[in-house]
Amino acid sequence: MVPMLPGRESLIRLIGKRRRTLPPNLWLLLESVASDSSSGKNKASLEACSAAAHSEKPGDLPFDVEWVACPVCGCSIRGTDCIINSHLDSCLATGKKRKLTQSTLLQFNFRPKSTTTTPLTNSSYQANFEKANESNCANESINERTIPHHGVDLPSLNMHCQSLKIPRLGSNEAEDSDFVETLETFIVGRRFQQNIELRHDASLSVLRDSENSNDIHAIKVYYADAESEQMLGYLPRELARCLSPLIDKNQIKCQGSITSLPKHPLGAVPIRLVCQMVIKDNSMESVDRETFKLLWRDVVRVVDHAKTPSYQRNFRLLVQDVLHNHLHLFVDEETSFLGLFNLLSDDAQRLFVRLYTRKGPWFRMANISYPEISDLKKAILELQLAGYIDSFPLSEAPSINDIRDVLDVLSASEIREISKLELCKKGVNSARRKDICNHLYHAYINGRCPYLPKRVLEWAGTCVKISSMAEMLLWRVQRLFFLNGDQDLSAFLLVNLGLVRFPDYTCSVSLPIFPDRNNLLAYDEALGIAQIMDQSLDEYNLETIVRCINLCNSHIPKSFEKEIQLSVPDSPLKFFSHFSAAWVYSKVLFLGVSVFEHERRYEDAVGLLRVLLSRFTSDSRRGHWLLRLSVDLEHLGRLDESLSVAEEGVLDPWVRAGSKMALQRRIVRLAKPPRRWRVPNCAHLLKRKIKEVNINGRPLNCETGAKNIFYGYDGDLCGVEQLALQYYAGDGGSWQGIHSESGIWMTIFGLLMWDIIFSDVPNVFHSKFQMAPLDLDTDDFYVARKFHIEAHLKLIQDGKAEEILTSSWKSHCGTSCRGVNWERHSLSELQTVVACIGGHCLASLCRHLAQDYRSWSSGMPDLLLWRFHGDRDVGESKLVEVKGPRDRLSEQQRAWMLLLMDCGFDTEVCKVSPVPLS
């Protein structure tokens, strides 16, 4: 098993959640790249495929390509050269023989599936849907999916949506008649009431509960024929807020009935509430009439809002926000496709969002069931006609690319039965479902199971999946909204449930992250290649890994910084480069360096490192790249080059922290006569002494490579850090302390600098779901806020740190902020730590983190100790790095220790040695 290679964790964070399906052009690009980096073959094919993938012409878009029929299998495929060739390779690989009457491939003239293309108009769309609905063909295949062209107005398909009756307040009809309206709502809060039996169609009455300590607008619900103590629950909070003023002014009275019983005895109870105006509308004062109208509109809005599930509202908000803020990144056909979602019925919208948020990619229709969807078949048919989902019924076999995914919808017992039927009644000698699926799949590829698709469909029935068009566009929509791969629609749910709260800040955007569509498409393609690279590492498919590396190498521009300046001419912000294709490719290339080093292909690793260093001249990652280059050159025996790289590296302004110290150490080791006759200038920096303390412990184990476990001073088993804490609490000086490493420092920095981190700076906040500004990891963070940062640090240095920390805690406790852990440390503990550290040290530490958060956010000492003298007015602190047997300081840790010493901290290294066995 291959270990976690350096650079892979960073790439995984960049990719985020993997896409279910990748665009086929990515695999075509990889196939066109030779696995041998020295080969120049297929260069023209690579450039052609890349150009086609980035074309902005409507005719080149995936949904505008003409469809043709395959001469081998008869399936409908998109009519691009790359797709046709790939599909034919797959078909011919299955061993299928052409019919005697069938033309050869050289003789065959690919033809469109349909000779005429009929535009999708209002009448044709509705007619098609009604015709399909009448014939009950929701389970039949749709051979050709038509996407609406830009500018065509489609009808709203509200076939299953029953809307509320909205009163026409202020009209003559309302003035001449009594106002009586019906609301569909719920009884909530049942779990806090007595377990009273519910009766279907029972009459209800409501009563205000203005003395409720939790909600002054509360409205209680009772049985109409029962005593007051038999309360069933409350009306929903938002509805009560709007209805309570009308009830308090005696302008309206409400009665109701239970429409259905909930599945759970304490669940929300559906009711019908009849509201009748007590005072005639024409007898109201004009002011009261206007107030009534406004309040009642709020009532209707709240009820309508409650009818729509939160996940449906959130999805529509997501799409609408992206189309509003990033419209320039979509062509007209894509905008029409996304806009079509709002025209779908509620059932269709809800079903699509439900499927989109599930794992998939294929789903059995027989297993799809949601209580909020009234007619599943109509919803599926509507989504098929709109192009949002694809399906295959029994009459149409899946393509070879889908057969593996389709197998996943079957249960283990079903897979075993198919295996017995297809593989000579013997099946597969394995109990693992995954092994059986792989065996069946490869047997199908080799032609030994030609009827496998038919068998699978007989067991699975009709299956559906998100269409490739919807998958592609909505992945981009999500990425544009969140600007990362970790967050998705579940972020809305966590906020709605109150489990996550994001900070308050101003989104002031004057420059788009992606200046034009080409930048977005290139970034999309780069992330797809990165995902293929990551997936290939799972199985360590070296051939595909090398192809990914070579493709990325060919795509990185020769001058990355110049390209960024050309694409965003008005922006000096470095973090914009993090959303470029070149940035993604650089991540893949460095992971490629780790792969080549793992394979001991140091020459290839050196080549990639030189590419990275030549094309990224202003990057904080240069320190690690230069270090790896120097090490790999030494592996090749090129010591002079290794030394020269290290010497140039220490002079690079982008080489910092531990990387710089590691290069200095290499210089001192390699700069020996006859290579260098002078003592290196950095030699004296490495001779700085860090205080050391040695303690003994009784080990449980002394195995090399195993985690060190000792018997503590209290007799219990513990690690070296806990043993050191016990030492410092006793003979070491009566210190209190915690083992926190960088955690507590990131929390202190976040709390002390909260107002700075979330201050109003243009272009660093693009959505309301950010836990930090986009420039926190760059030098831009300090530069853009230098005046305010220095003024704030002056307050900290002057002794205001404890006051600032307490204010931030009380104002923002529980709010998500990068680095801040609200649960690990209490306010009193943090106040004590801040008081003992002192303002001068805190200000110096915060300044370094503000100037270079990325370099200094890891590697802090293990232990933070503190103690008070006398009446607790005077305290002191100590930072300790604990090292067990056969362990030593890393260069990053040593850099931190020296930096802390320069800032005025008391630091030392505690070395734990095993007691010699007698």
Short mmCIF file of N, CA, C and O in Angstrom, two decimals, residues 128-219:
data_model
loop_
_atom_site.label_atom_id
_atom_site.label_comp_id
_atom_site.label_asym_id
_atom_site.label_seq_id
_atom_site.Cartn_x
_atom_site.Cartn_y
_atom_site.Cartn_z
N ASN A 128 -45.97 17.48 -25.76
CA ASN A 128 -45.15 16.29 -25.55
C ASN A 128 -45.37 15.72 -24.16
O ASN A 128 -45.45 14.51 -23.96
N PHE A 129 -45.43 16.62 -23.19
CA PHE A 129 -45.59 16.15 -21.82
C PHE A 129 -46.95 15.50 -21.61
O PHE A 129 -47.08 14.43 -21.02
N GLU A 130 -47.99 16.15 -22.14
CA GLU A 130 -49.34 15.60 -21.97
C GLU A 130 -49.48 14.27 -22.69
O GLU A 130 -50.10 13.33 -22.18
N LYS A 131 -48.87 14.17 -23.89
CA LYS A 131 -48.94 12.93 -24.63
C LYS A 131 -48.23 11.81 -23.89
O LYS A 131 -48.73 10.69 -23.78
N ALA A 132 -47.06 12.12 -23.36
CA ALA A 132 -46.31 11.12 -22.61
C ALA A 132 -47.04 10.73 -21.34
O ALA A 132 -47.05 9.58 -20.92
N ASN A 133 -47.70 11.73 -20.72
CA ASN A 133 -48.42 11.47 -19.48
C ASN A 133 -49.64 10.59 -19.74
O ASN A 133 -49.93 9.66 -18.98
N GLU A 134 -50.36 10.87 -20.84
CA GLU A 134 -51.55 10.09 -21.15
C GLU A 134 -51.20 8.65 -21.47
O GLU A 134 -51.94 7.73 -21.16
N SER A 135 -50.08 8.43 -22.12
CA SER A 135 -49.70 7.07 -22.50
C SER A 135 -48.98 6.34 -21.38
O SER A 135 -48.56 5.20 -21.57
N ASN A 136 -48.81 7.04 -20.27
CA ASN A 136 -48.20 6.43 -19.08
C ASN A 136 -46.82 5.83 -19.40
O ASN A 136 -46.55 4.69 -19.08
N CYS A 137 -45.99 6.65 -20.06
CA CYS A 137 -44.68 6.14 -20.49
C CYS A 137 -43.56 6.74 -19.68
O CYS A 137 -42.49 7.02 -20.19
N ALA A 138 -43.80 6.93 -18.41
CA ALA A 138 -42.73 7.49 -17.57
C ALA A 138 -41.54 6.55 -17.50
O ALA A 138 -40.44 6.96 -17.20
N ASN A 139 -41.77 5.26 -17.74
CA ASN A 139 -40.67 4.29 -17.65
C ASN A 139 -40.02 4.00 -19.00
O ASN A 139 -39.13 3.18 -19.09
N GLU A 140 -40.53 4.67 -20.08
CA GLU A 140 -39.96 4.41 -21.39
C GLU A 140 -38.78 5.34 -21.62
O GLU A 140 -38.64 6.39 -21.04
N SER A 141 -37.93 4.95 -22.59
CA SER A 141 -36.71 5.72 -22.83
C SER A 141 -37.01 6.96 -23.64
O SER A 141 -37.96 7.02 -24.40
N ILE A 142 -36.16 7.95 -23.45
CA ILE A 142 -36.17 9.16 -24.27
C ILE A 142 -34.90 9.13 -25.08
O ILE A 142 -33.81 9.37 -24.56
N ASN A 143 -35.02 8.80 -26.37
CA ASN A 143 -33.82 8.56 -27.17
C ASN A 143 -33.05 9.83 -27.45
O ASN A 143 -31.85 9.83 -27.56
N GLU A 144 -33.79 10.92 -27.57
CA GLU A 144 -33.11 12.15 -27.92
C GLU A 144 -33.57 13.25 -26.99
O GLU A 144 -34.75 13.53 -26.89
N ARG A 145 -32.65 13.84 -26.28
CA ARG A 145 -32.98 14.88 -25.31
C ARG A 145 -32.81 16.23 -25.95
O ARG A 145 -31.78 16.55 -26.50
N THR A 146 -33.87 17.04 -25.92
CA THR A 146 -33.84 18.36 -26.55
C THR A 146 -33.69 19.42 -25.49
O THR A 146 -34.43 19.43 -24.51
N ILE A 147 -32.75 20.30 -25.68
CA ILE A 147 -32.51 21.39 -24.73
C ILE A 147 -33.11 22.66 -25.30
O ILE A 147 -32.95 22.97 -26.48
N PRO A 148 -33.85 23.44 -24.50
CA PRO A 148 -34.47 24.66 -25.01
C PRO A 148 -33.42 25.66 -25.44
O PRO A 148 -32.41 25.83 -24.80
N HIS A 149 -33.69 26.32 -26.58
CA HIS A 149 -32.78 27.36 -27.05
C HIS A 149 -33.04 28.65 -26.31
O HIS A 149 -34.12 28.89 -25.78
N HIS A 150 -32.04 29.48 -26.29
CA HIS A 150 -32.15 30.75 -25.57
C HIS A 150 -33.25 31.61 -26.18
O HIS A 150 -33.38 31.74 -27.39
N GLY A 151 -34.06 32.19 -25.34
CA GLY A 151 -35.10 33.08 -25.80
C GLY A 151 -36.46 32.42 -25.90
O GLY A 151 -37.46 33.09 -26.09
N VAL A 152 -36.54 31.09 -25.78
CA VAL A 152 -37.83 30.41 -25.85
C VAL A 152 -38.47 30.43 -24.48
O VAL A 152 -37.88 30.00 -23.50
N ASP A 153 -39.67 30.94 -24.37
CA ASP A 153 -40.38 30.99 -23.10
C ASP A 153 -41.10 29.68 -22.88
O ASP A 153 -41.90 29.24 -23.71
N LEU A 154 -40.83 29.05 -21.75
CA LEU A 154 -41.46 27.78 -21.44
C LEU A 154 -42.55 27.98 -20.41
O LEU A 154 -42.43 28.81 -19.52
N PRO A 155 -43.63 27.20 -20.50
CA PRO A 155 -44.73 27.35 -19.55
C PRO A 155 -44.34 26.82 -18.19
O PRO A 155 -43.51 25.93 -18.07
N SER A 156 -44.94 27.37 -17.20
CA SER A 156 -44.75 26.85 -15.84
C SER A 156 -45.56 25.58 -15.70
O SER A 156 -46.75 25.56 -15.99
N LEU A 157 -44.88 24.50 -15.26
CA LEU A 157 -45.54 23.20 -15.21
C LEU A 157 -46.00 22.90 -13.80
O LEU A 157 -45.52 21.99 -13.14
N ASN A 158 -46.95 23.67 -13.29
CA ASN A 158 -47.45 23.47 -11.95
C ASN A 158 -48.59 22.46 -11.97
O ASN A 158 -49.75 22.79 -11.79
N MET A 159 -48.24 21.20 -12.22
CA MET A 159 -49.27 20.19 -12.39
C MET A 159 -49.66 19.55 -11.08
O MET A 159 -50.73 18.97 -10.98
N HIS A 160 -48.77 19.60 -10.10
CA HIS A 160 -49.05 18.93 -8.84
C HIS A 160 -49.06 19.91 -7.67
O HIS A 160 -49.18 19.51 -6.53
N CYS A 161 -48.86 21.16 -7.97
CA CYS A 161 -48.71 22.15 -6.91
C CYS A 161 -50.06 22.80 -6.63
O CYS A 161 -50.62 23.47 -7.48
N GLN A 162 -50.60 22.63 -5.44
CA GLN A 162 -51.86 23.24 -5.03
C GLN A 162 -51.55 24.49 -4.23
O GLN A 162 -51.04 24.42 -3.12
N SER A 163 -51.81 25.65 -4.79
CA SER A 163 -51.46 26.90 -4.13
C SER A 163 -52.58 27.35 -3.22
O SER A 163 -53.74 26.96 -3.37
N LEU A 164 -52.23 28.20 -2.28
CA LEU A 164 -53.21 28.75 -1.35
C LEU A 164 -54.05 29.82 -2.03
O LEU A 164 -53.61 30.47 -2.97
N LYS A 165 -55.24 30.02 -1.52
CA LYS A 165 -56.07 31.12 -1.99
C LYS A 165 -55.59 32.40 -1.34
O LYS A 165 -55.58 32.52 -0.12
N ILE A 166 -55.18 33.38 -2.14
CA ILE A 166 -54.66 34.64 -1.62
C ILE A 166 -55.75 35.68 -1.71
O ILE A 166 -56.31 35.91 -2.78
N PRO A 167 -56.12 36.31 -0.62
CA PRO A 167 -57.23 37.27 -0.63
C PRO A 167 -56.91 38.52 -1.44
O PRO A 167 -55.77 38.95 -1.51
N ARG A 168 -57.92 39.07 -2.02
CA ARG A 168 -57.77 40.30 -2.80
C ARG A 168 -58.17 41.47 -1.91
O ARG A 168 -59.26 42.02 -2.01
N LEU A 169 -57.29 41.80 -1.03
CA LEU A 169 -57.60 42.86 -0.07
C LEU A 169 -57.70 44.20 -0.77
O LEU A 169 -56.92 44.52 -1.65
N GLY A 170 -58.65 45.01 -0.35
CA GLY A 170 -58.79 46.34 -0.89
C GLY A 170 -59.64 46.39 -2.15
O GLY A 170 -59.95 47.46 -2.64
N SER A 171 -60.01 45.23 -2.70
CA SER A 171 -60.85 45.22 -3.89
C SER A 171 -62.29 45.43 -3.50
O SER A 171 -62.68 45.28 -2.34
N ASN A 172 -63.12 45.74 -4.46
CA ASN A 172 -64.54 45.95 -4.19
C ASN A 172 -65.19 44.68 -3.69
O ASN A 172 -66.08 44.69 -2.85
N GLU A 173 -64.73 43.54 -4.22
CA GLU A 173 -65.29 42.27 -3.79
C GLU A 173 -65.04 42.04 -2.32
O GLU A 173 -65.91 41.58 -1.60
N ALA A 174 -63.84 42.41 -1.84
CA ALA A 174 -63.53 42.23 -0.43
C ALA A 174 -64.32 43.18 0.44
O ALA A 174 -64.68 42.85 1.55
N GLU A 175 -64.59 44.36 -0.09
CA GLU A 175 -65.31 45.34 0.72
C GLU A 175 -66.79 44.95 0.88
O GLU A 175 -67.40 45.27 1.87
N ASP A 176 -67.32 44.25 -0.10
CA ASP A 176 -68.74 43.94 -0.07
C ASP A 176 -69.04 42.60 0.55
O ASP A 176 -70.19 42.19 0.65
N SER A 177 -68.04 41.84 0.93
CA SER A 177 -68.28 40.51 1.47
C SER A 177 -67.42 40.30 2.70
O SER A 177 -66.48 41.04 2.96
N ASP A 178 -67.78 39.28 3.46
CA ASP A 178 -66.99 38.93 4.63
C ASP A 178 -65.65 38.32 4.20
O ASP A 178 -65.55 37.63 3.20
N PHE A 179 -64.60 38.61 4.99
CA PHE A 179 -63.27 38.09 4.71
C PHE A 179 -63.11 36.76 5.43
O PHE A 179 -63.08 36.69 6.66
N VAL A 180 -63.04 35.65 4.67
CA VAL A 180 -62.83 34.32 5.23
C VAL A 180 -61.77 33.64 4.38
O VAL A 180 -61.97 33.49 3.17
N GLU A 181 -60.68 33.24 5.00
CA GLU A 181 -59.60 32.59 4.27
C GLU A 181 -59.13 31.35 5.01
O GLU A 181 -59.22 31.26 6.23
N THR A 182 -58.63 30.40 4.22
CA THR A 182 -58.19 29.11 4.76
C THR A 182 -56.68 28.98 4.59
O THR A 182 -56.14 29.22 3.50
N LEU A 183 -56.01 28.59 5.67
CA LEU A 183 -54.56 28.40 5.66
C LEU A 183 -54.24 26.94 5.99
O LEU A 183 -54.84 26.36 6.90
N GLU A 184 -53.30 26.37 5.25
CA GLU A 184 -52.80 25.03 5.55
C GLU A 184 -51.51 25.18 6.35
O GLU A 184 -50.52 25.72 5.85
N THR A 185 -51.52 24.70 7.59
CA THR A 185 -50.33 24.87 8.44
C THR A 185 -50.20 23.66 9.36
O THR A 185 -50.78 22.59 9.08
N PHE A 186 -49.49 23.81 10.48
CA PHE A 186 -49.20 22.68 11.36
C PHE A 186 -49.31 23.08 12.82
O PHE A 186 -49.22 24.27 13.17
N ILE A 187 -49.50 22.08 13.68
CA ILE A 187 -49.31 22.23 15.12
C ILE A 187 -47.91 21.73 15.44
O ILE A 187 -47.55 20.61 15.08
N VAL A 188 -47.12 22.57 16.09
CA VAL A 188 -45.74 22.20 16.44
C VAL A 188 -45.59 22.21 17.95
O VAL A 188 -46.49 22.60 18.69
N GLY A 189 -44.41 21.78 18.43
CA GLY A 189 -44.13 21.77 19.86
C GLY A 189 -44.86 20.68 20.62
O GLY A 189 -45.07 20.79 21.83
N ARG A 190 -45.22 19.60 19.93
CA ARG A 190 -45.98 18.52 20.57
C ARG A 190 -45.17 17.81 21.65
O ARG A 190 -45.72 17.32 22.63
N ARG A 191 -43.86 17.74 21.46
CA ARG A 191 -43.05 16.98 22.42
C ARG A 191 -42.98 17.64 23.79
O ARG A 191 -42.55 17.02 24.76
N PHE A 192 -43.38 18.92 23.87
CA PHE A 192 -43.35 19.63 25.15
C PHE A 192 -44.70 19.60 25.86
O PHE A 192 -44.86 20.18 26.92
N GLN A 193 -45.71 18.95 25.23
CA GLN A 193 -47.05 18.93 25.79
C GLN A 193 -47.41 17.52 26.28
O GLN A 193 -46.68 16.56 26.05
N GLN A 194 -48.56 17.43 26.93
CA GLN A 194 -49.06 16.13 27.35
C GLN A 194 -49.41 15.29 26.13
O GLN A 194 -49.79 15.82 25.08
N ASN A 195 -49.27 13.99 26.28
CA ASN A 195 -49.54 13.08 25.18
C ASN A 195 -51.05 12.89 25.02
O ASN A 195 -51.63 11.91 25.47
N ILE A 196 -51.69 13.87 24.34
CA ILE A 196 -53.14 13.83 24.14
C ILE A 196 -53.42 13.15 22.81
O ILE A 196 -52.77 13.42 21.80
N GLU A 197 -54.40 12.27 22.80
CA GLU A 197 -54.74 11.54 21.58
C GLU A 197 -55.26 12.49 20.51
O GLU A 197 -56.09 13.37 20.77
N LEU A 198 -54.78 12.32 19.30
CA LEU A 198 -55.21 13.14 18.18
C LEU A 198 -56.39 12.49 17.47
O LEU A 198 -56.45 11.26 17.33
N ARG A 199 -57.34 13.33 17.02
CA ARG A 199 -58.53 12.83 16.34
C ARG A 199 -58.62 13.49 14.96
O ARG A 199 -58.60 14.73 14.85
N HIS A 200 -58.72 12.68 13.94
CA HIS A 200 -58.81 13.21 12.57
C HIS A 200 -60.09 14.01 12.40
O HIS A 200 -61.17 13.61 12.89
N ASP A 201 -60.01 15.16 11.77
CA ASP A 201 -61.14 16.08 11.51
C ASP A 201 -61.68 16.74 12.77
O ASP A 201 -62.74 17.38 12.73
N ALA A 202 -60.97 16.61 13.88
CA ALA A 202 -61.44 17.24 15.12
C ALA A 202 -61.35 18.75 15.00
O ALA A 202 -60.42 19.29 14.40
N SER A 203 -62.31 19.46 15.58
CA SER A 203 -62.34 20.92 15.54
C SER A 203 -61.32 21.49 16.52
O SER A 203 -61.11 20.94 17.61
N LEU A 204 -60.73 22.63 16.12
CA LEU A 204 -59.68 23.25 16.92
C LEU A 204 -60.00 24.71 17.17
O LEU A 204 -60.71 25.35 16.37
N SER A 205 -59.45 25.23 18.25
CA SER A 205 -59.50 26.66 18.53
C SER A 205 -58.11 27.13 18.92
O SER A 205 -57.27 26.32 19.32
N VAL A 206 -57.89 28.44 18.82
CA VAL A 206 -56.58 28.99 19.14
C VAL A 206 -56.73 30.08 20.20
O VAL A 206 -57.79 30.70 20.34
N LEU A 207 -55.65 30.28 20.95
CA LEU A 207 -55.65 31.27 22.01
C LEU A 207 -54.26 31.86 22.14
O LEU A 207 -53.26 31.14 22.09
N ARG A 208 -54.21 33.18 22.26
CA ARG A 208 -52.92 33.85 22.42
C ARG A 208 -52.27 33.49 23.74
O ARG A 208 -52.94 33.26 24.74
N ASP A 209 -50.91 33.44 23.71
CA ASP A 209 -50.12 33.16 24.91
C ASP A 209 -49.04 34.24 25.02
O ASP A 209 -47.85 33.98 24.84
N SER A 210 -49.48 35.46 25.31
CA SER A 210 -48.58 36.60 25.31
C SER A 210 -47.58 36.57 26.45
O SER A 210 -46.58 37.30 26.43
N GLU A 211 -47.81 35.75 27.47
CA GLU A 211 -46.90 35.68 28.61
C GLU A 211 -45.86 34.57 28.45
O GLU A 211 -45.12 34.28 29.39
N ASN A 212 -45.80 33.97 27.28
CA ASN A 212 -44.82 32.92 27.02
C ASN A 212 -43.41 33.51 27.08
O ASN A 212 -43.10 34.47 26.38
N SER A 213 -42.57 32.96 27.92
CA SER A 213 -41.22 33.52 28.12
C SER A 213 -40.32 33.32 26.92
O SER A 213 -39.37 34.07 26.71
N ASN A 214 -40.61 32.31 26.08
CA ASN A 214 -39.78 32.03 24.92
C ASN A 214 -40.23 32.78 23.68
O ASN A 214 -39.42 33.02 22.77
N ASP A 215 -41.51 33.15 23.61
CA ASP A 215 -42.04 33.81 22.42
C ASP A 215 -43.28 34.59 22.80
O ASP A 215 -44.32 34.02 23.10
N ILE A 216 -43.18 35.91 22.78
CA ILE A 216 -44.32 36.74 23.18
C ILE A 216 -45.44 36.71 22.14
O ILE A 216 -46.57 37.14 22.42
N HIS A 217 -45.16 36.19 20.95
CA HIS A 217 -46.19 36.10 19.90
C HIS A 217 -46.85 34.73 19.86
O HIS A 217 -47.63 34.45 18.94
N ALA A 218 -46.57 33.85 20.83
CA ALA A 218 -47.03 32.46 20.78
C ALA A 218 -48.55 32.37 20.70
O ALA A 218 -49.28 33.16 21.32
N ILE A 219 -49.03 31.39 19.94
CA ILE A 219 -50.47 31.10 19.81
C ILE A 219 -50.67 29.62 20.11
O ILE A 219 -50.10 28.76 19.42
#
